[in-house]
Coordinates of C-alpha atoms in Angstrom, one line a residue:
M1 CA 40.5 -42.5 -37.0
D2 CA 40.2 -38.8 -36.1
Q3 CA 43.2 -37.1 -37.7
S4 CA 43.2 -34.1 -35.4
S5 CA 43.6 -36.2 -32.3
I6 CA 46.3 -38.4 -33.9
S7 CA 48.3 -35.3 -35.0
E8 CA 48.2 -34.0 -31.4
F9 CA 49.6 -37.2 -30.0
Q10 CA 52.1 -37.4 -32.9
I11 CA 53.4 -34.0 -32.2
H12 CA 53.7 -34.7 -28.4
I13 CA 55.6 -38.0 -28.8
A14 CA 57.7 -36.7 -31.7
N15 CA 58.8 -33.8 -29.6
L16 CA 59.9 -36.2 -26.9
M17 CA 61.8 -38.3 -29.4
R18 CA 63.5 -35.2 -30.9
A19 CA 64.5 -34.1 -27.4
R20 CA 66.3 -37.4 -27.0
F21 CA 64.1 -38.7 -24.2
P22 CA 65.6 -42.2 -24.1
F23 CA 62.8 -44.3 -22.4
L24 CA 59.1 -43.6 -22.8
Y25 CA 56.4 -45.6 -21.1
I26 CA 52.8 -45.8 -22.4
P27 CA 50.3 -47.6 -20.2
T28 CA 47.5 -48.8 -22.4
W29 CA 45.5 -51.8 -23.4
E30 CA 45.4 -50.7 -27.0
E31 CA 48.8 -52.0 -28.0
E32 CA 48.3 -52.1 -31.8
R33 CA 46.6 -48.7 -31.9
A34 CA 49.5 -47.2 -29.9
I35 CA 52.1 -48.8 -32.1
S36 CA 50.3 -47.5 -35.2
V37 CA 50.4 -44.0 -33.9
I38 CA 54.1 -44.3 -32.8
R39 CA 55.0 -45.6 -36.3
S40 CA 53.1 -42.7 -38.0
A41 CA 54.9 -40.2 -35.8
A42 CA 58.4 -41.8 -36.3
T43 CA 58.0 -41.9 -40.1
N44 CA 56.4 -38.4 -40.6
E45 CA 59.1 -35.9 -41.7
K46 CA 56.7 -33.0 -40.8
V47 CA 56.8 -33.8 -37.1
I48 CA 60.0 -35.8 -36.5
K49 CA 62.4 -34.3 -39.1
T50 CA 64.8 -37.3 -38.7
V51 CA 62.8 -40.3 -39.8
R52 CA 63.3 -43.4 -37.7
R53 CA 62.9 -47.1 -38.4
V54 CA 60.4 -48.8 -36.0
F55 CA 61.2 -52.1 -34.3
T56 CA 58.8 -54.0 -32.0
W57 CA 59.8 -56.5 -29.4
S58 CA 57.9 -59.3 -27.6
I59 CA 59.2 -62.2 -25.5
T60 CA 57.7 -64.6 -28.1
N61 CA 59.0 -62.9 -31.3
G62 CA 62.1 -60.8 -30.4
L63 CA 62.9 -57.6 -32.2
A64 CA 61.3 -57.2 -35.7
E65 CA 60.4 -54.5 -38.2
E66 CA 56.9 -54.3 -39.6
G67 CA 56.1 -57.3 -41.8
Q68 CA 59.4 -59.1 -41.0
K69 CA 60.3 -62.1 -38.9
G70 CA 61.7 -61.4 -35.4
R71 CA 65.3 -62.0 -34.6
E72 CA 65.5 -65.2 -32.6
E73 CA 68.5 -64.2 -30.6
T74 CA 66.8 -61.0 -29.3
K75 CA 63.9 -62.8 -27.5
A76 CA 65.9 -62.6 -24.2
P77 CA 65.5 -59.1 -22.7
L78 CA 69.2 -58.5 -22.1
K79 CA 70.0 -59.5 -25.7
A80 CA 67.3 -57.1 -27.0
L81 CA 68.8 -54.3 -25.0
E82 CA 72.3 -55.1 -26.3
F83 CA 71.0 -55.0 -29.8
I84 CA 69.4 -51.6 -29.2
E85 CA 72.7 -50.3 -27.7
S86 CA 74.7 -51.4 -30.8
Y87 CA 72.2 -50.4 -33.5
E88 CA 73.7 -47.5 -35.5
H89 CA 70.7 -46.0 -37.3
P90 CA 67.9 -43.7 -36.3
A91 CA 65.2 -46.0 -34.7
V92 CA 62.4 -46.4 -32.3
F93 CA 62.2 -49.6 -30.3
V94 CA 58.8 -50.6 -29.0
L95 CA 58.9 -53.1 -26.1
K96 CA 55.7 -55.0 -25.4
D97 CA 55.0 -56.0 -21.8
F98 CA 58.5 -55.2 -20.7
H99 CA 57.1 -54.3 -17.2
I100 CA 57.2 -58.0 -16.2
Y101 CA 61.0 -57.4 -15.5
F102 CA 60.3 -54.5 -13.2
G103 CA 58.7 -56.5 -10.4
S104 CA 55.5 -56.0 -8.5
M105 CA 53.9 -57.1 -5.2
H106 CA 53.6 -60.6 -6.6
R107 CA 56.8 -60.8 -8.7
Q108 CA 60.4 -60.2 -8.0
P109 CA 62.2 -57.7 -10.3
D110 CA 64.9 -58.7 -12.7
H111 CA 67.8 -56.7 -11.4
Q112 CA 70.1 -57.5 -14.4
V113 CA 67.5 -56.0 -16.8
I114 CA 67.0 -52.9 -14.6
R115 CA 70.8 -52.4 -14.4
K116 CA 71.2 -52.8 -18.1
I117 CA 68.5 -50.2 -18.8
R118 CA 70.4 -47.7 -16.6
D119 CA 73.7 -48.6 -18.3
L120 CA 72.0 -48.0 -21.7
L121 CA 70.8 -44.5 -20.9
P122 CA 74.1 -42.6 -21.5
S123 CA 74.6 -44.3 -24.9
L124 CA 71.1 -43.5 -26.1
K125 CA 71.5 -39.8 -25.1
R126 CA 75.0 -39.5 -26.8
S127 CA 74.3 -41.7 -29.8
A128 CA 75.2 -40.2 -33.2
S129 CA 71.9 -41.5 -34.5
P130 CA 68.8 -40.7 -32.5
K131 CA 67.3 -43.7 -30.8
N132 CA 64.3 -44.0 -28.5
V133 CA 62.8 -46.9 -26.5
V134 CA 59.0 -47.0 -25.9
I135 CA 57.5 -49.5 -23.4
I136 CA 53.9 -50.4 -23.9
S137 CA 52.0 -52.2 -21.2
P138 CA 48.5 -52.5 -19.9
V139 CA 49.7 -51.7 -16.4
L140 CA 52.1 -49.1 -15.0
E141 CA 54.9 -50.6 -12.9
L142 CA 58.2 -48.9 -12.4
P143 CA 61.0 -49.9 -10.0
T144 CA 62.4 -47.2 -7.8
E145 CA 65.7 -47.2 -9.7
L146 CA 64.0 -46.1 -13.0
E147 CA 61.5 -43.6 -11.7
K148 CA 63.7 -40.7 -12.7
E149 CA 64.8 -42.2 -16.0
I150 CA 61.6 -43.2 -17.7
T151 CA 59.0 -40.7 -18.9
I152 CA 55.3 -41.7 -18.7
V153 CA 53.2 -40.7 -21.7
D154 CA 49.4 -40.8 -21.4
F155 CA 47.6 -42.4 -24.4
D156 CA 43.9 -41.7 -24.1
L157 CA 41.2 -44.1 -25.1
P158 CA 39.5 -43.3 -28.5
T159 CA 37.8 -39.9 -28.7
F160 CA 34.2 -39.4 -29.6
Q161 CA 35.1 -38.5 -33.1
E162 CA 37.2 -41.7 -33.5
I163 CA 34.3 -43.9 -32.3
K164 CA 31.8 -42.0 -34.4
T165 CA 34.0 -42.6 -37.5
V166 CA 34.1 -46.3 -36.8
L167 CA 30.3 -46.3 -36.3
R168 CA 29.7 -44.3 -39.5
E169 CA 32.0 -46.7 -41.5
M170 CA 30.1 -49.7 -40.2
I171 CA 26.7 -48.1 -40.9
D172 CA 27.7 -47.2 -44.5
A173 CA 29.1 -50.7 -45.1
N174 CA 26.0 -52.5 -43.8
R175 CA 23.5 -50.0 -45.4
S176 CA 25.0 -50.6 -48.8
G177 CA 24.7 -54.4 -48.4
G178 CA 21.0 -54.0 -47.4
R179 CA 21.2 -56.7 -44.8
I180 CA 20.9 -54.4 -41.7
I181 CA 18.1 -51.9 -41.1
I182 CA 19.6 -48.6 -39.9
D183 CA 17.1 -46.5 -38.0
L184 CA 19.0 -43.6 -36.5
T185 CA 18.6 -39.8 -36.5
P186 CA 21.9 -37.8 -36.4
E187 CA 21.2 -37.1 -32.7
E188 CA 20.6 -40.8 -32.0
E189 CA 23.8 -41.7 -33.9
E190 CA 25.7 -39.3 -31.6
R191 CA 24.1 -40.8 -28.5
L192 CA 25.1 -44.3 -29.7
A193 CA 28.7 -43.2 -30.3
K194 CA 28.9 -41.4 -26.9
A195 CA 27.5 -44.5 -25.2
A196 CA 30.6 -46.3 -26.5
L197 CA 33.1 -43.8 -25.0
G198 CA 35.4 -45.7 -22.6
L199 CA 35.7 -48.7 -24.9
T200 CA 38.7 -49.4 -27.0
L201 CA 38.1 -49.2 -30.8
H202 CA 38.1 -52.9 -31.0
E203 CA 35.5 -53.2 -28.1
A204 CA 33.4 -50.5 -29.7
E205 CA 33.4 -52.2 -33.1
N206 CA 32.4 -55.5 -31.5
A207 CA 29.6 -53.8 -29.6
F208 CA 28.2 -52.2 -32.7
A209 CA 28.5 -55.4 -34.6
R210 CA 26.7 -57.3 -31.8
A211 CA 23.9 -54.7 -31.8
M212 CA 23.4 -55.1 -35.6
M213 CA 23.4 -58.9 -35.5
K214 CA 21.1 -59.2 -32.5
D215 CA 17.9 -58.3 -34.5
G216 CA 19.1 -57.2 -37.9
R217 CA 18.8 -53.5 -37.1
L218 CA 20.6 -50.7 -35.4
D219 CA 18.6 -48.0 -33.6
V220 CA 18.7 -45.9 -30.4
S221 CA 17.5 -48.9 -28.3
D222 CA 20.9 -50.5 -28.8
V223 CA 22.4 -47.9 -26.4
E224 CA 21.6 -50.4 -23.6
L225 CA 23.6 -53.2 -25.3
I226 CA 26.6 -50.8 -25.7
L227 CA 26.3 -50.0 -22.0
E228 CA 26.4 -53.7 -21.3
E229 CA 29.9 -53.8 -22.7
K230 CA 30.9 -51.1 -20.3
R231 CA 29.6 -53.1 -17.4
Q232 CA 32.4 -55.6 -18.0
I233 CA 35.0 -52.8 -17.5
I234 CA 33.4 -51.9 -14.2
K235 CA 33.2 -55.4 -12.9
K236 CA 36.9 -55.8 -13.5
S237 CA 37.8 -52.6 -11.6
G238 CA 36.6 -54.1 -8.2
I239 CA 36.1 -50.6 -6.7
L240 CA 33.0 -49.4 -8.6
E241 CA 29.7 -51.1 -8.9
Y242 CA 27.6 -50.8 -12.0
V243 CA 24.0 -50.2 -10.9
K244 CA 21.5 -51.4 -13.5
T245 CA 18.0 -49.9 -13.0
D246 CA 14.8 -49.5 -14.9
L247 CA 13.4 -47.0 -12.4
K248 CA 11.6 -44.1 -14.1
I249 CA 11.6 -40.6 -12.9
E250 CA 7.8 -40.9 -12.6
D251 CA 8.3 -43.6 -10.1
V252 CA 9.7 -41.1 -7.6
G253 CA 6.8 -39.4 -5.9
G254 CA 7.1 -35.7 -5.3
L255 CA 10.4 -33.7 -5.3
E256 CA 9.2 -31.8 -8.4
N257 CA 11.7 -29.0 -8.0
L258 CA 14.6 -31.3 -8.1
K259 CA 13.1 -33.4 -10.9
R260 CA 12.6 -30.3 -13.1
W261 CA 16.2 -29.2 -12.5
L262 CA 17.4 -32.6 -13.6
M263 CA 15.1 -32.8 -16.6
K264 CA 16.4 -29.4 -17.9
R265 CA 19.9 -30.9 -17.9
N266 CA 19.1 -34.0 -19.9
K267 CA 21.3 -34.4 -23.0
S268 CA 23.5 -31.6 -21.8
W269 CA 26.6 -33.7 -22.6
L270 CA 25.7 -33.8 -26.4
D271 CA 27.0 -31.5 -29.0
S272 CA 23.6 -29.8 -29.2
A273 CA 24.3 -28.3 -25.8
A274 CA 27.7 -27.0 -26.9
V275 CA 25.8 -24.8 -29.4
Y276 CA 24.5 -22.9 -26.4
G277 CA 28.0 -22.7 -24.9
L278 CA 26.9 -24.9 -22.1
P279 CA 29.4 -27.1 -20.1
A280 CA 28.4 -30.5 -18.8
P281 CA 26.9 -30.2 -15.3
K282 CA 29.2 -31.2 -12.5
G283 CA 26.7 -32.8 -10.1
V284 CA 24.4 -32.3 -7.1
L285 CA 24.6 -33.0 -3.4
I286 CA 21.3 -34.2 -2.1
T287 CA 20.9 -34.1 1.7
G288 CA 17.8 -34.5 3.9
V289 CA 15.8 -36.8 6.1
T290 CA 16.6 -40.5 5.9
G291 CA 14.3 -42.5 3.7
C292 CA 12.9 -39.6 1.6
G293 CA 14.1 -40.8 -1.8
K294 CA 17.6 -39.5 -2.2
S295 CA 19.0 -42.8 -3.5
L296 CA 15.9 -43.3 -5.7
I297 CA 16.7 -40.0 -7.5
A298 CA 20.2 -41.3 -8.5
K299 CA 18.7 -44.4 -10.0
A300 CA 15.9 -42.5 -11.8
V301 CA 18.3 -40.0 -13.3
S302 CA 20.4 -42.9 -14.8
A303 CA 17.3 -44.3 -16.5
M304 CA 16.1 -40.9 -17.7
W305 CA 19.4 -39.7 -19.1
Q306 CA 20.3 -43.2 -20.4
L307 CA 23.7 -43.0 -18.8
P308 CA 25.6 -45.7 -16.9
L309 CA 25.3 -45.4 -13.1
L310 CA 28.4 -46.2 -11.1
R311 CA 28.3 -46.4 -7.3
L312 CA 31.6 -45.7 -5.5
D313 CA 32.1 -47.7 -2.4
M314 CA 34.3 -45.6 -0.1
G315 CA 35.0 -48.7 2.0
K316 CA 36.8 -50.3 -0.9
I317 CA 38.9 -47.2 -1.5
F318 CA 40.4 -47.4 2.0
S319 CA 42.1 -50.7 1.7
G320 CA 44.7 -52.0 4.2
L321 CA 47.8 -51.7 2.1
L322 CA 50.0 -48.6 2.4
G323 CA 49.7 -46.4 -0.6
S324 CA 46.9 -48.5 -2.2
S325 CA 44.1 -46.2 -1.1
E326 CA 45.4 -43.3 -3.1
E327 CA 45.9 -45.7 -6.1
N328 CA 42.3 -47.0 -5.6
M329 CA 40.9 -43.5 -5.8
R330 CA 43.0 -42.7 -8.9
K331 CA 41.8 -46.0 -10.5
A332 CA 38.2 -45.2 -9.7
I333 CA 38.4 -41.7 -11.2
K334 CA 40.2 -43.0 -14.3
T335 CA 37.6 -45.7 -14.8
V336 CA 34.6 -43.4 -14.4
E337 CA 36.1 -40.9 -16.8
A338 CA 36.9 -43.7 -19.3
I339 CA 33.3 -44.5 -19.8
A340 CA 32.0 -40.9 -19.6
P341 CA 29.4 -39.6 -20.1
S342 CA 28.4 -41.3 -17.0
I343 CA 26.9 -40.8 -13.5
L344 CA 29.0 -41.4 -10.4
W345 CA 26.9 -42.0 -7.3
I346 CA 28.4 -41.7 -3.8
D347 CA 25.8 -42.8 -1.3
E348 CA 26.2 -41.4 2.3
I349 CA 29.3 -39.5 1.3
E350 CA 29.7 -38.2 4.8
K351 CA 30.8 -41.7 6.0
G352 CA 33.7 -41.7 3.6
F353 CA 34.8 -38.1 4.0
S354 CA 34.0 -37.2 7.6
G355 CA 36.8 -36.6 10.1
M356 CA 39.6 -35.5 7.8
S357 CA 42.2 -35.1 10.5
G358 CA 44.2 -38.0 9.1
V359 CA 45.1 -39.1 12.7
G360 CA 46.0 -42.7 12.7
D361 CA 46.1 -43.2 9.0
S362 CA 49.3 -41.3 8.1
G363 CA 47.2 -38.6 6.4
T364 CA 45.7 -41.0 3.8
S365 CA 42.1 -39.7 4.4
S366 CA 43.2 -36.1 3.8
R367 CA 45.1 -36.9 0.7
I368 CA 42.2 -38.9 -0.8
F369 CA 39.8 -36.2 0.1
G370 CA 42.1 -33.6 -1.5
S371 CA 42.5 -35.5 -4.7
F372 CA 38.7 -36.0 -4.9
L373 CA 38.0 -32.3 -4.4
T374 CA 40.6 -31.3 -7.0
W375 CA 39.0 -33.7 -9.5
M376 CA 35.5 -32.3 -8.8
Q377 CA 36.7 -28.8 -9.3
E378 CA 38.8 -29.4 -12.5
K379 CA 37.2 -32.3 -14.2
T380 CA 36.5 -31.8 -17.9
K381 CA 35.0 -35.2 -18.8
P382 CA 31.2 -35.3 -18.6
V383 CA 30.9 -37.2 -15.3
F384 CA 27.8 -36.2 -13.3
V385 CA 28.3 -36.7 -9.6
I386 CA 25.3 -37.5 -7.4
A387 CA 26.3 -37.5 -3.7
T388 CA 23.8 -38.2 -1.0
A389 CA 24.2 -37.3 2.7
N390 CA 22.1 -37.9 5.7
D391 CA 24.3 -36.1 8.2
I392 CA 25.4 -32.9 6.4
H393 CA 27.1 -31.6 9.5
A394 CA 29.7 -34.4 9.2
L395 CA 30.9 -33.1 5.8
P396 CA 34.0 -30.9 5.6
S397 CA 33.1 -27.3 4.6
E398 CA 35.5 -27.5 1.6
M399 CA 33.1 -30.0 -0.1
L400 CA 30.1 -27.6 0.2
R401 CA 31.9 -24.7 -1.5
K402 CA 30.6 -23.4 -4.8
G403 CA 32.2 -25.1 -7.8
R404 CA 32.2 -28.6 -6.3
F405 CA 28.5 -29.2 -7.0
D406 CA 26.1 -27.2 -9.3
E407 CA 23.5 -27.3 -6.5
I408 CA 22.8 -28.6 -3.1
F409 CA 19.2 -29.9 -2.6
F410 CA 17.4 -30.6 0.6
V411 CA 14.8 -33.4 0.7
D412 CA 12.3 -32.8 3.5
L413 CA 9.5 -34.8 4.9
P414 CA 7.0 -35.3 2.0
T415 CA 4.0 -32.9 1.8
R416 CA 0.5 -34.2 1.6
K417 CA 0.5 -34.0 -2.2
E418 CA 3.8 -35.8 -2.3
R419 CA 2.5 -38.5 0.1
K420 CA -0.4 -39.0 -2.3
E421 CA 1.9 -39.5 -5.2
I422 CA 4.1 -41.9 -3.2
F423 CA 1.1 -44.0 -2.2
R424 CA -0.1 -43.9 -5.8
V425 CA 3.2 -45.2 -7.1
H426 CA 3.5 -48.1 -4.6
L427 CA -0.1 -49.2 -4.7
A428 CA -0.2 -49.2 -8.5
K429 CA 3.0 -51.2 -8.6
R430 CA 1.8 -53.9 -6.3
L431 CA -2.0 -54.1 -6.9
K432 CA -2.1 -56.2 -10.1
D433 CA -4.1 -59.3 -9.3
P434 CA -7.9 -59.0 -9.1
K435 CA -8.0 -61.4 -6.2
V436 CA -5.8 -59.0 -4.2
I437 CA -7.6 -55.9 -5.3
G438 CA -11.2 -57.1 -4.6
D439 CA -13.4 -54.0 -3.8
F440 CA -10.4 -51.8 -3.0
Q441 CA -10.4 -48.7 -5.2
L442 CA -7.3 -46.6 -5.9
H443 CA -9.0 -43.2 -6.3
E444 CA -8.4 -39.7 -5.0
G445 CA -10.6 -40.3 -1.9
T446 CA -8.5 -43.3 -0.8
L447 CA -5.2 -41.5 -1.4
N448 CA -6.5 -38.4 0.5
V449 CA -7.3 -40.5 3.5
L450 CA -3.9 -42.2 3.5
A451 CA -2.1 -38.9 3.0
E452 CA -3.9 -37.2 5.8
M453 CA -3.2 -40.0 8.2
T454 CA 0.6 -40.1 7.4
E455 CA 1.6 -36.5 8.3
G456 CA 5.3 -36.7 9.3
F457 CA 6.1 -40.0 7.5
V458 CA 9.0 -40.4 5.1
G459 CA 8.8 -42.1 1.7
A460 CA 10.4 -45.4 2.9
E461 CA 7.8 -45.6 5.8
L462 CA 4.9 -45.1 3.3
E463 CA 6.2 -48.0 1.2
Q464 CA 6.4 -50.2 4.3
I465 CA 2.8 -49.2 5.2
V466 CA 1.7 -50.5 1.8
I467 CA 3.7 -53.7 2.3
S468 CA 2.4 -54.2 5.9
G469 CA -1.2 -53.7 4.7
L470 CA -0.8 -56.3 2.0
F471 CA 0.7 -58.7 4.5
E472 CA -2.5 -58.3 6.6
A473 CA -4.6 -59.4 3.6
F474 CA -2.1 -62.1 2.6
S475 CA -2.1 -63.7 6.1
E476 CA -5.9 -64.1 6.0
D477 CA -6.0 -65.1 2.3
R478 CA -8.4 -62.3 1.2
S479 CA -8.4 -59.0 -0.8
V480 CA -6.9 -55.9 0.7
T481 CA -8.9 -53.2 2.3
L482 CA -8.3 -49.6 3.3
A483 CA -8.5 -50.7 6.9
D484 CA -5.4 -52.8 6.4
F485 CA -3.4 -49.7 5.5
Q486 CA -4.9 -47.7 8.3
K487 CA -3.9 -50.3 10.8
A488 CA -0.3 -50.3 9.6
I489 CA -0.3 -46.5 9.9
R490 CA -1.5 -46.6 13.5
N491 CA 1.2 -49.1 14.4
T492 CA 4.0 -47.0 13.0
V493 CA 5.9 -44.3 14.8
P494 CA 7.4 -42.0 12.2
L495 CA 11.0 -40.7 12.0
S496 CA 9.6 -37.2 12.6
V497 CA 9.1 -38.4 16.2
T498 CA 12.1 -40.6 16.7
Q499 CA 14.6 -38.3 15.0
Y500 CA 12.9 -35.0 15.9
E501 CA 16.1 -33.2 17.0
Q502 CA 18.1 -34.3 13.9
I503 CA 15.4 -33.2 11.5
R504 CA 15.0 -29.8 13.1
S505 CA 18.8 -29.3 13.0
I506 CA 19.2 -30.2 9.4
R507 CA 16.2 -28.0 8.4
E508 CA 17.9 -25.0 10.1
W509 CA 21.1 -25.7 8.1
A510 CA 19.2 -26.2 4.8
N511 CA 17.2 -22.9 5.1
V512 CA 20.4 -21.0 4.3
R513 CA 22.6 -23.4 2.4
A514 CA 20.3 -25.7 0.3
V515 CA 17.5 -25.5 -2.2
A516 CA 14.3 -27.2 -1.4
A517 CA 13.7 -30.3 -3.6
T518 CA 9.9 -29.9 -3.1
A519 CA 8.2 -27.5 -5.5
R520 CA 7.1 -24.1 -4.2
E521 CA 3.4 -24.9 -4.8
D522 CA 3.6 -28.1 -2.8
R523 CA 5.4 -26.3 0.1
M524 CA 2.7 -23.6 0.2
E525 CA 0.0 -26.3 0.3
Y526 CA 1.8 -27.9 3.3
K527 CA 1.2 -24.9 5.4
S528 CA -2.6 -25.1 5.2
E529 CA -3.0 -28.9 5.3
A530 CA -4.9 -30.4 8.2
V531 CA -2.6 -32.4 10.6
E532 CA -3.8 -35.6 12.2
T533 CA -1.3 -36.4 14.9
I534 CA -0.2 -40.1 14.9
A535 CA 1.7 -40.0 18.2
P536 CA 1.4 -37.6 21.1
P537 CA 3.7 -34.6 20.2
R538 CA 6.5 -33.6 22.4
P539 CA 6.6 -30.0 23.7
D540 CA 7.3 -27.6 20.9
E541 CA 7.2 -30.5 18.4
S542 CA 4.5 -28.9 16.2
D543 CA 7.1 -26.7 14.4
I544 CA 8.6 -29.7 12.7
R545 CA 5.2 -30.5 11.2
T546 CA 4.7 -27.0 9.8
A547 CA 8.1 -25.6 9.0
R548 CA 9.9 -26.5 5.8
G549 CA 13.6 -26.8 5.2
G550 CA 15.5 -25.4 2.2
R551 CA 15.4 -22.2 0.2
A552 CA 12.3 -21.7 -2.1
V553 CA 13.9 -21.6 -5.5
D554 CA 11.9 -22.8 -8.6
F555 CA 13.5 -24.4 -11.6

């Protein structure tokens, strides 16, 4: 275990003990690890000065010192508190799962136990021998009567160094035995350890052991297995969704400027980036025309960076119970930080954070919005936030201020070159069977024809054209032809026509405030490309087919 991180917690909790804080509350799942650190602090003269004996209590064993049998008469909580009151030597009493007597939404509080704790407070503070009580529980529940009397102490999950030490010990033990093949470079070993951040030491050890036993070897490909363990944490949270994807960045057609920006920040959470004095990137806000690949980018980044992708459902944050919405947001942030480095994806963020007046919800929306902005500004854990927005005008101006996101990208209608790449991706993905392919040839000439005919179409519409063309061939049980796709194009009215006003408005906004996701060379090509109008243009509609939104910045 990392000695530097232990000593930091030892000093903190030892100072609280020396200051005669009577009741401490540590919410953690790692009961044994927490007790081990408390015991090391209580018995270390260098940090505590007055060494204390350590007792642990559980409802099944009563009060007991390490290695001894519990006192039968102290199994009852009131009897345990009476023993603590009468004990005359310096001591620390660790109470396991004592929160069950404090009540919750589903359980009535034990008022006798709560009253006894309040009665016990003066004697603990005035006792000739220093005594402290530490409650350890996986959940934080405090009755109103004790909110001012109990001090909450954060006990973080294992650090990177602690997990790396466990991994190194397991590697050394298995390498000496010769039964497991270890194929890891120092950087890959670091990546494997960082993939386990957010797990308890026990969970991390189990994950590494499972990876070794799976195929008799440990290599960087086992990162995926470690991430599988994290998915269990997300499933239990109920607020976040773990998105598993094998989408590659090459599967996203176009958007080269945005892709280059993301590629340059790959591995930026590793120690190798710290050598350059680089902080972990905060995130990006991607806005633009509906159906142009904003959500695809989030999935592709997760696969490229080999980091877990978590989608935050704002609808689950705003639950119906008073006070629970704020708790849901805190829980979501704590969970996503626990498994960092990770990617937090908030799709259509404007739907969750628009209309921050708080009217009709007692200010809940404003408080949640404020806590989210504060976290975005001050977060230190490597959580990369990808937020997508279709209606950027609905977002509060505070969210767009510098410091929240590293960059704001605008995804415009795809250029001719980008449309060719999108068609290439979707046709190559679906045209596998020789019966379906027939005489159809996926070459530059075919792609040029399709790209020229689809001026003003978004990526999602191009995918549907491919699907519609294949349905034409499928319905007649024959191979596909270029004419099938051309027919689908002629039958489609693109978003550039149906949402003309919205696209023009968001382009005007992006020209000043956002960076173009399309590369400069593709944008320049767009100005000279021939336009084949699919539908009769409206008056003054030609500008939407020639102008481009977003500032021209190359990465």
